[in-house]
Amino acid sequence: MGAEKRGALIVLEGLDRSGKSSQCHRLVEFLKGTGLKVEAWRFPDRTTAIGSSISAYLGGGAELDDRAVHLLFSANRWEKRLQMERKLMAGTTLVVDRYSYSGVAFSAAKGLDLEWCKAPEVGLPAADLVLYLDISPEEAAVRGGYGDERYEQLDFQKKVALQYKGLQGKRWKIVDARQSFDQVHELMRETCVKTVSNCLNGCHHLSWL
Ligand code: FDM
Ligand code: MG
């Protein structure tokens, strides 16, 4: 396995209603069509015990301390770390709907200290590419409206958008999410193909540098 190329960790981020989930699936179908090994992932992964606590919290059925919830979201990624790294090393590309950036942006938007929010993410597999589906909170809100989950409110989404801006770094590509579904997909394709072909063996780890 040593000489084989690893898969890419491609992350989609953005506000609620920015189109992440549909674009993730479209992207996975496209990459599969090019003959790649690729899987769609998402965080929170609500199928685990930690994920079901998170889901209960998001649905309003459980009250939890803000820091405790932050650590649950992070633990939900850590419990998947080994599986993620094995897949990447075996050459499978992962297209992930939300990752550490959601973790930091949503908790920091509540007023938690930014560095404290980043700390538990250090050491997780680093994204090779972060596609940020850029849409204003106001435009996202008129797109069929938000659901009933915690955080799906305009005022809070505005704070999240500000936090996301501060996290943007060199592996980010900002995609104008106001375009049509097909146009947004087109905008993402080329960078994804390039990212996959540039992935050398050896996994980077998140460091926030
Ligand atoms: N969310 C998601 C967080 O607050 N922290 C995290 O680490 C992650 C991955 O959970 F409002 C928030 C973002 C969103 C909510 O996500 C549920 P989905 O994508 O709507 O299921
Ligand atoms: Mg949601």
mmCIF file of C-alpha atoms and ligand atoms in Angstrom:
data_model
loop_
_atom_site.group_PDB
_atom_site.id
_atom_site.type_symbol
_atom_site.label_atom_id
_atom_site.label_comp_id
_atom_site.label_asym_id
_atom_site.label_seq_id
_atom_site.Cartn_x
_atom_site.Cartn_y
_atom_site.Cartn_z
ATOM 1 C CA MET A 1 0.000 0.000 0.000
ATOM 2 C CA GLY A 2 2.995 2.303 0.642
ATOM 3 C CA ALA A 3 3.492 3.397 -2.968
ATOM 4 C CA GLU A 4 -0.187 3.926 -3.643
ATOM 5 C CA LYS A 5 -1.568 7.431 -3.829
ATOM 6 C CA ARG A 6 -3.835 8.368 -1.001
ATOM 7 C CA GLY A 7 -7.324 9.739 -1.374
ATOM 8 C CA ALA A 8 -8.163 13.404 -0.840
ATOM 9 C CA LEU A 9 -10.099 14.825 2.088
ATOM 10 C CA ILE A 10 -12.486 17.311 0.503
ATOM 11 C CA VAL A 11 -14.686 19.273 2.897
ATOM 12 C CA LEU A 12 -17.781 21.302 2.091
ATOM 13 C CA GLU A 13 -18.636 24.085 4.493
ATOM 14 C CA GLY A 14 -21.237 26.828 4.580
ATOM 15 C CA LEU A 15 -24.299 28.148 6.339
ATOM 16 C CA ASP A 16 -27.472 26.123 6.655
ATOM 17 C CA ARG A 17 -29.368 26.142 3.325
ATOM 18 C CA SER A 18 -26.202 26.931 1.341
ATOM 19 C CA GLY A 19 -26.666 23.699 -0.642
ATOM 20 C CA LYS A 20 -23.844 21.650 0.890
ATOM 21 C CA SER A 21 -25.605 18.306 1.148
ATOM 22 C CA SER A 22 -26.931 18.269 -2.436
ATOM 23 C CA GLN A 23 -23.583 19.472 -3.787
ATOM 24 C CA CYS A 24 -21.746 16.775 -1.817
ATOM 25 C CA HIS A 25 -23.830 14.086 -3.469
ATOM 26 C CA ARG A 26 -23.485 15.619 -6.919
ATOM 27 C CA LEU A 27 -19.716 15.870 -6.454
ATOM 28 C CA VAL A 28 -19.427 12.267 -5.311
ATOM 29 C CA GLU A 29 -21.377 11.076 -8.368
ATOM 30 C CA PHE A 30 -19.143 13.134 -10.634
ATOM 31 C CA LEU A 31 -15.891 11.869 -9.068
ATOM 32 C CA LYS A 32 -17.150 8.282 -9.183
ATOM 33 C CA GLY A 33 -17.802 8.777 -12.875
ATOM 34 C CA THR A 34 -14.128 9.604 -13.409
ATOM 35 C CA GLY A 35 -13.260 6.175 -12.016
ATOM 36 C CA LEU A 36 -12.182 7.283 -8.544
ATOM 37 C CA LYS A 37 -12.831 5.507 -5.286
ATOM 38 C CA VAL A 38 -14.910 8.067 -3.402
ATOM 39 C CA GLU A 39 -17.330 8.165 -0.476
ATOM 40 C CA ALA A 40 -19.762 10.762 0.893
ATOM 41 C CA TRP A 41 -19.355 11.470 4.626
ATOM 42 C CA ARG A 42 -20.963 13.971 6.956
ATOM 43 C CA PHE A 43 -20.526 15.461 10.397
ATOM 44 C CA PRO A 44 -22.183 15.271 12.798
ATOM 45 C CA ASP A 45 -22.367 11.526 12.155
ATOM 46 C CA ARG A 46 -25.649 10.912 13.941
ATOM 47 C CA THR A 47 -25.382 7.099 13.739
ATOM 48 C CA THR A 48 -23.019 6.715 16.724
ATOM 49 C CA ALA A 49 -23.829 7.018 20.454
ATOM 50 C CA ILE A 50 -22.130 10.426 20.580
ATOM 51 C CA GLY A 51 -23.942 11.407 17.379
ATOM 52 C CA SER A 52 -27.319 10.559 18.857
ATOM 53 C CA SER A 53 -26.611 12.822 21.872
ATOM 54 C CA ILE A 54 -25.732 15.589 19.435
ATOM 55 C CA SER A 55 -28.892 14.930 17.471
ATOM 56 C CA ALA A 56 -31.029 15.114 20.622
ATOM 57 C CA TYR A 57 -29.390 18.433 21.480
ATOM 58 C CA LEU A 58 -29.922 19.858 17.991
ATOM 59 C CA GLY A 59 -33.546 18.753 18.021
ATOM 60 C CA GLY A 60 -34.127 20.625 21.280
ATOM 61 C CA GLY A 61 -34.781 17.476 23.298
ATOM 62 C CA ALA A 62 -31.700 17.843 25.462
ATOM 63 C CA GLU A 63 -30.069 20.807 27.182
ATOM 64 C CA LEU A 64 -26.299 20.679 27.343
ATOM 65 C CA ASP A 65 -23.546 23.063 28.357
ATOM 66 C CA ASP A 66 -22.084 24.872 25.297
ATOM 67 C CA ARG A 67 -18.580 23.573 25.967
ATOM 68 C CA ALA A 68 -19.808 20.022 26.506
ATOM 69 C CA VAL A 69 -21.606 20.124 23.150
ATOM 70 C CA HIS A 70 -18.519 21.508 21.467
ATOM 71 C CA LEU A 71 -16.477 18.595 22.790
ATOM 72 C CA LEU A 72 -19.135 16.090 21.698
ATOM 73 C CA PHE A 73 -18.977 17.409 18.122
ATOM 74 C CA SER A 74 -15.195 17.080 18.250
ATOM 75 C CA ALA A 75 -15.338 13.594 19.815
ATOM 76 C CA ASN A 76 -17.703 12.614 17.007
ATOM 77 C CA ARG A 77 -14.883 13.369 14.556
ATOM 78 C CA TRP A 78 -12.237 11.679 16.727
ATOM 79 C CA GLU A 79 -14.246 8.473 16.927
ATOM 80 C CA LYS A 80 -14.132 8.379 13.116
ATOM 81 C CA ARG A 81 -10.446 9.337 12.784
ATOM 82 C CA LEU A 82 -8.962 5.883 12.349
ATOM 83 C CA GLN A 83 -11.563 4.876 9.785
ATOM 84 C CA MET A 84 -11.032 8.135 7.882
ATOM 85 C CA GLU A 85 -7.259 7.738 7.819
ATOM 86 C CA ARG A 86 -7.477 4.120 6.720
ATOM 87 C CA LYS A 87 -9.778 5.032 3.851
ATOM 88 C CA LEU A 88 -7.583 7.944 2.772
ATOM 89 C CA MET A 89 -4.437 5.827 2.903
ATOM 90 C CA ALA A 90 -6.145 3.084 0.899
ATOM 91 C CA GLY A 91 -6.768 5.627 -1.878
ATOM 92 C CA THR A 92 -10.395 6.513 -1.206
ATOM 93 C CA THR A 93 -11.330 10.166 -1.556
ATOM 94 C CA LEU A 94 -13.765 11.423 1.099
ATOM 95 C CA VAL A 95 -16.208 14.222 0.363
ATOM 96 C CA VAL A 96 -17.329 15.474 3.763
ATOM 97 C CA ASP A 97 -20.385 17.585 4.530
ATOM 98 C CA ARG A 98 -19.104 19.790 7.438
ATOM 99 C CA TYR A 99 -15.941 19.245 9.488
ATOM 100 C CA SER A 100 -13.810 21.014 12.109
ATOM 101 C CA TYR A 101 -14.603 24.417 10.589
ATOM 102 C CA SER A 102 -18.290 24.005 11.432
ATOM 103 C CA GLY A 103 -17.194 22.905 14.881
ATOM 104 C CA VAL A 104 -15.257 26.106 15.464
ATOM 105 C CA ALA A 105 -17.549 28.524 13.611
ATOM 106 C CA PHE A 106 -20.762 27.464 15.365
ATOM 107 C CA SER A 107 -19.280 27.339 18.876
ATOM 108 C CA ALA A 108 -17.305 30.572 18.495
ATOM 109 C CA ALA A 109 -20.534 32.199 17.237
ATOM 110 C CA LYS A 110 -21.983 31.466 20.689
ATOM 111 C CA GLY A 111 -19.172 33.495 22.203
ATOM 112 C CA LEU A 112 -16.795 30.704 23.199
ATOM 113 C CA ASP A 113 -13.102 31.554 22.969
ATOM 114 C CA LEU A 114 -11.775 30.893 19.454
ATOM 115 C CA GLU A 115 -8.523 29.230 20.493
ATOM 116 C CA TRP A 116 -10.354 27.046 22.988
ATOM 117 C CA CYS A 117 -12.697 25.976 20.197
ATOM 118 C CA LYS A 118 -9.830 25.094 17.853
ATOM 119 C CA ALA A 119 -7.783 23.083 20.345
ATOM 120 C CA PRO A 120 -9.644 19.743 20.331
ATOM 121 C CA GLU A 121 -9.464 19.598 16.509
ATOM 122 C CA VAL A 122 -5.659 19.616 16.418
ATOM 123 C CA GLY A 123 -4.364 16.285 15.121
ATOM 124 C CA LEU A 124 -7.402 15.236 13.113
ATOM 125 C CA PRO A 125 -6.744 14.548 9.414
ATOM 126 C CA ALA A 126 -6.412 17.925 7.688
ATOM 127 C CA ALA A 127 -8.618 18.814 4.753
ATOM 128 C CA ASP A 128 -6.832 18.967 1.409
ATOM 129 C CA LEU A 129 -9.520 21.295 0.127
ATOM 130 C CA VAL A 130 -12.294 23.251 1.817
ATOM 131 C CA LEU A 131 -15.062 24.336 -0.529
ATOM 132 C CA TYR A 132 -16.980 27.154 1.112
ATOM 133 C CA LEU A 133 -20.445 27.572 -0.357
ATOM 134 C CA ASP A 134 -20.778 31.290 -0.005
ATOM 135 C CA ILE A 135 -24.224 32.785 0.462
ATOM 136 C CA SER A 136 -25.385 35.598 2.725
ATOM 137 C CA PRO A 137 -27.468 34.571 5.743
ATOM 138 C CA GLU A 138 -30.359 36.640 4.377
ATOM 139 C CA GLU A 139 -30.315 34.878 1.009
ATOM 140 C CA ALA A 140 -29.992 31.486 2.644
ATOM 141 C CA ALA A 141 -33.000 32.266 4.842
ATOM 142 C CA VAL A 142 -35.320 32.953 1.911
ATOM 143 C CA ARG A 143 -34.367 29.652 0.228
ATOM 144 C CA GLY A 144 -37.330 27.689 1.461
ATOM 145 C CA GLY A 145 -36.655 28.718 5.034
ATOM 146 C CA TYR A 146 -34.777 27.030 7.835
ATOM 147 C CA GLY A 147 -35.850 23.876 9.637
ATOM 148 C CA ASP A 148 -36.621 23.555 13.322
ATOM 149 C CA GLU A 149 -33.181 22.613 14.585
ATOM 150 C CA ARG A 150 -31.164 24.666 16.997
ATOM 151 C CA TYR A 151 -28.921 27.188 15.157
ATOM 152 C CA GLU A 152 -31.337 27.510 12.199
ATOM 153 C CA GLN A 153 -32.101 31.170 12.865
ATOM 154 C CA LEU A 154 -31.069 34.226 10.914
ATOM 155 C CA ASP A 155 -29.415 36.126 13.796
ATOM 156 C CA PHE A 156 -27.290 33.160 14.751
ATOM 157 C CA GLN A 157 -26.379 32.332 11.135
ATOM 158 C CA LYS A 158 -25.066 35.904 10.758
ATOM 159 C CA LYS A 159 -22.654 35.286 13.623
ATOM 160 C CA VAL A 160 -21.617 31.946 12.129
ATOM 161 C CA ALA A 161 -20.908 33.613 8.761
ATOM 162 C CA LEU A 162 -18.544 36.070 10.475
ATOM 163 C CA GLN A 163 -16.692 33.237 12.197
ATOM 164 C CA TYR A 164 -16.332 31.296 8.927
ATOM 165 C CA LYS A 165 -14.731 34.381 7.324
ATOM 166 C CA GLY A 166 -12.041 34.403 9.991
ATOM 167 C CA LEU A 167 -11.212 30.737 9.379
ATOM 168 C CA GLN A 168 -10.553 30.985 5.646
ATOM 169 C CA GLY A 169 -7.052 29.855 4.745
ATOM 170 C CA LYS A 170 -4.900 28.711 1.854
ATOM 171 C CA ARG A 171 -6.675 25.421 1.246
ATOM 172 C CA TRP A 172 -10.037 27.161 0.906
ATOM 173 C CA LYS A 173 -11.926 27.829 -2.279
ATOM 174 C CA ILE A 174 -14.839 30.235 -1.998
ATOM 175 C CA VAL A 175 -17.694 29.168 -4.272
ATOM 176 C CA ASP A 176 -20.524 31.566 -5.111
ATOM 177 C CA ALA A 177 -23.487 29.523 -3.894
ATOM 178 C CA ARG A 178 -26.097 31.949 -5.270
ATOM 179 C CA GLN A 179 -25.694 30.432 -8.729
ATOM 180 C CA SER A 180 -27.795 27.578 -10.055
ATOM 181 C CA PHE A 181 -27.202 24.061 -8.754
ATOM 182 C CA ASP A 182 -25.400 23.049 -11.964
ATOM 183 C CA GLN A 183 -23.268 26.193 -12.062
ATOM 184 C CA VAL A 184 -22.136 25.702 -8.468
ATOM 185 C CA HIS A 185 -21.217 22.111 -9.278
ATOM 186 C CA GLU A 186 -19.231 23.240 -12.325
ATOM 187 C CA LEU A 187 -17.329 25.759 -10.211
ATOM 188 C CA MET A 188 -16.170 23.008 -7.856
ATOM 189 C CA ARG A 189 -15.196 20.268 -10.306
ATOM 190 C CA GLU A 190 -11.824 21.450 -11.565
ATOM 191 C CA THR A 191 -10.323 22.216 -8.148
ATOM 192 C CA CYS A 192 -11.503 18.849 -6.868
ATOM 193 C CA VAL A 193 -9.913 16.946 -9.729
ATOM 194 C CA LYS A 194 -6.660 18.896 -9.225
ATOM 195 C CA THR A 195 -6.715 18.301 -5.485
ATOM 196 C CA VAL A 196 -7.210 14.571 -5.930
ATOM 197 C CA SER A 197 -4.355 14.291 -8.418
ATOM 198 C CA ASN A 198 -2.011 16.318 -6.190
ATOM 199 C CA CYS A 199 -2.495 14.194 -3.083
ATOM 200 C CA LEU A 200 0.770 12.578 -2.181
ATOM 201 C CA ASN A 201 1.065 9.763 0.267
ATOM 202 C CA GLY A 202 1.098 10.659 3.951
ATOM 203 C CA CYS A 203 -1.769 12.363 5.675
ATOM 204 C CA HIS A 204 -1.521 15.952 6.969
ATOM 205 C CA HIS A 205 -2.923 16.718 10.375
ATOM 206 C CA LEU A 206 -4.954 19.723 11.303
ATOM 207 C CA SER A 207 -2.904 22.384 13.051
ATOM 208 C CA TRP A 208 -4.698 25.718 12.370
ATOM 209 C CA LEU A 209 -1.389 27.345 11.345
HETATM 210 N N1 FDM B 1 -22.460 21.790 13.858
HETATM 211 C C1 FDM B 1 -21.934 20.860 13.044
HETATM 212 C C2 FDM B 1 -21.758 22.257 14.965
HETATM 213 O O1 FDM B 1 -22.245 23.100 15.714
HETATM 214 N N2 FDM B 1 -20.524 21.756 15.218
HETATM 215 C C3 FDM B 1 -19.940 20.809 14.427
HETATM 216 O O2 FDM B 1 -18.805 20.368 14.687
HETATM 217 C C4 FDM B 1 -20.676 20.341 13.291
HETATM 218 C C5 FDM B 1 -20.081 19.298 12.401
HETATM 219 O O3 FDM B 1 -24.700 21.160 13.693
HETATM 220 F F1 FDM B 1 -26.260 23.666 12.530
HETATM 221 C C6 FDM B 1 -23.834 22.271 13.617
HETATM 222 C C7 FDM B 1 -24.085 22.869 12.284
HETATM 223 C C8 FDM B 1 -25.549 22.606 12.050
HETATM 224 C C9 FDM B 1 -25.866 21.415 12.899
HETATM 225 O O4 FDM B 1 -25.575 19.999 10.999
HETATM 226 C C10 FDM B 1 -26.278 20.168 12.167
HETATM 227 P P1 FDM B 1 -26.343 19.472 9.669
HETATM 228 O O5 FDM B 1 -25.300 19.554 8.601
HETATM 229 O O6 FDM B 1 -27.498 20.432 9.459
HETATM 230 O O7 FDM B 1 -26.792 18.074 9.995
HETATM 231 MG MG MG B 2 -28.998 21.683 9.309
#
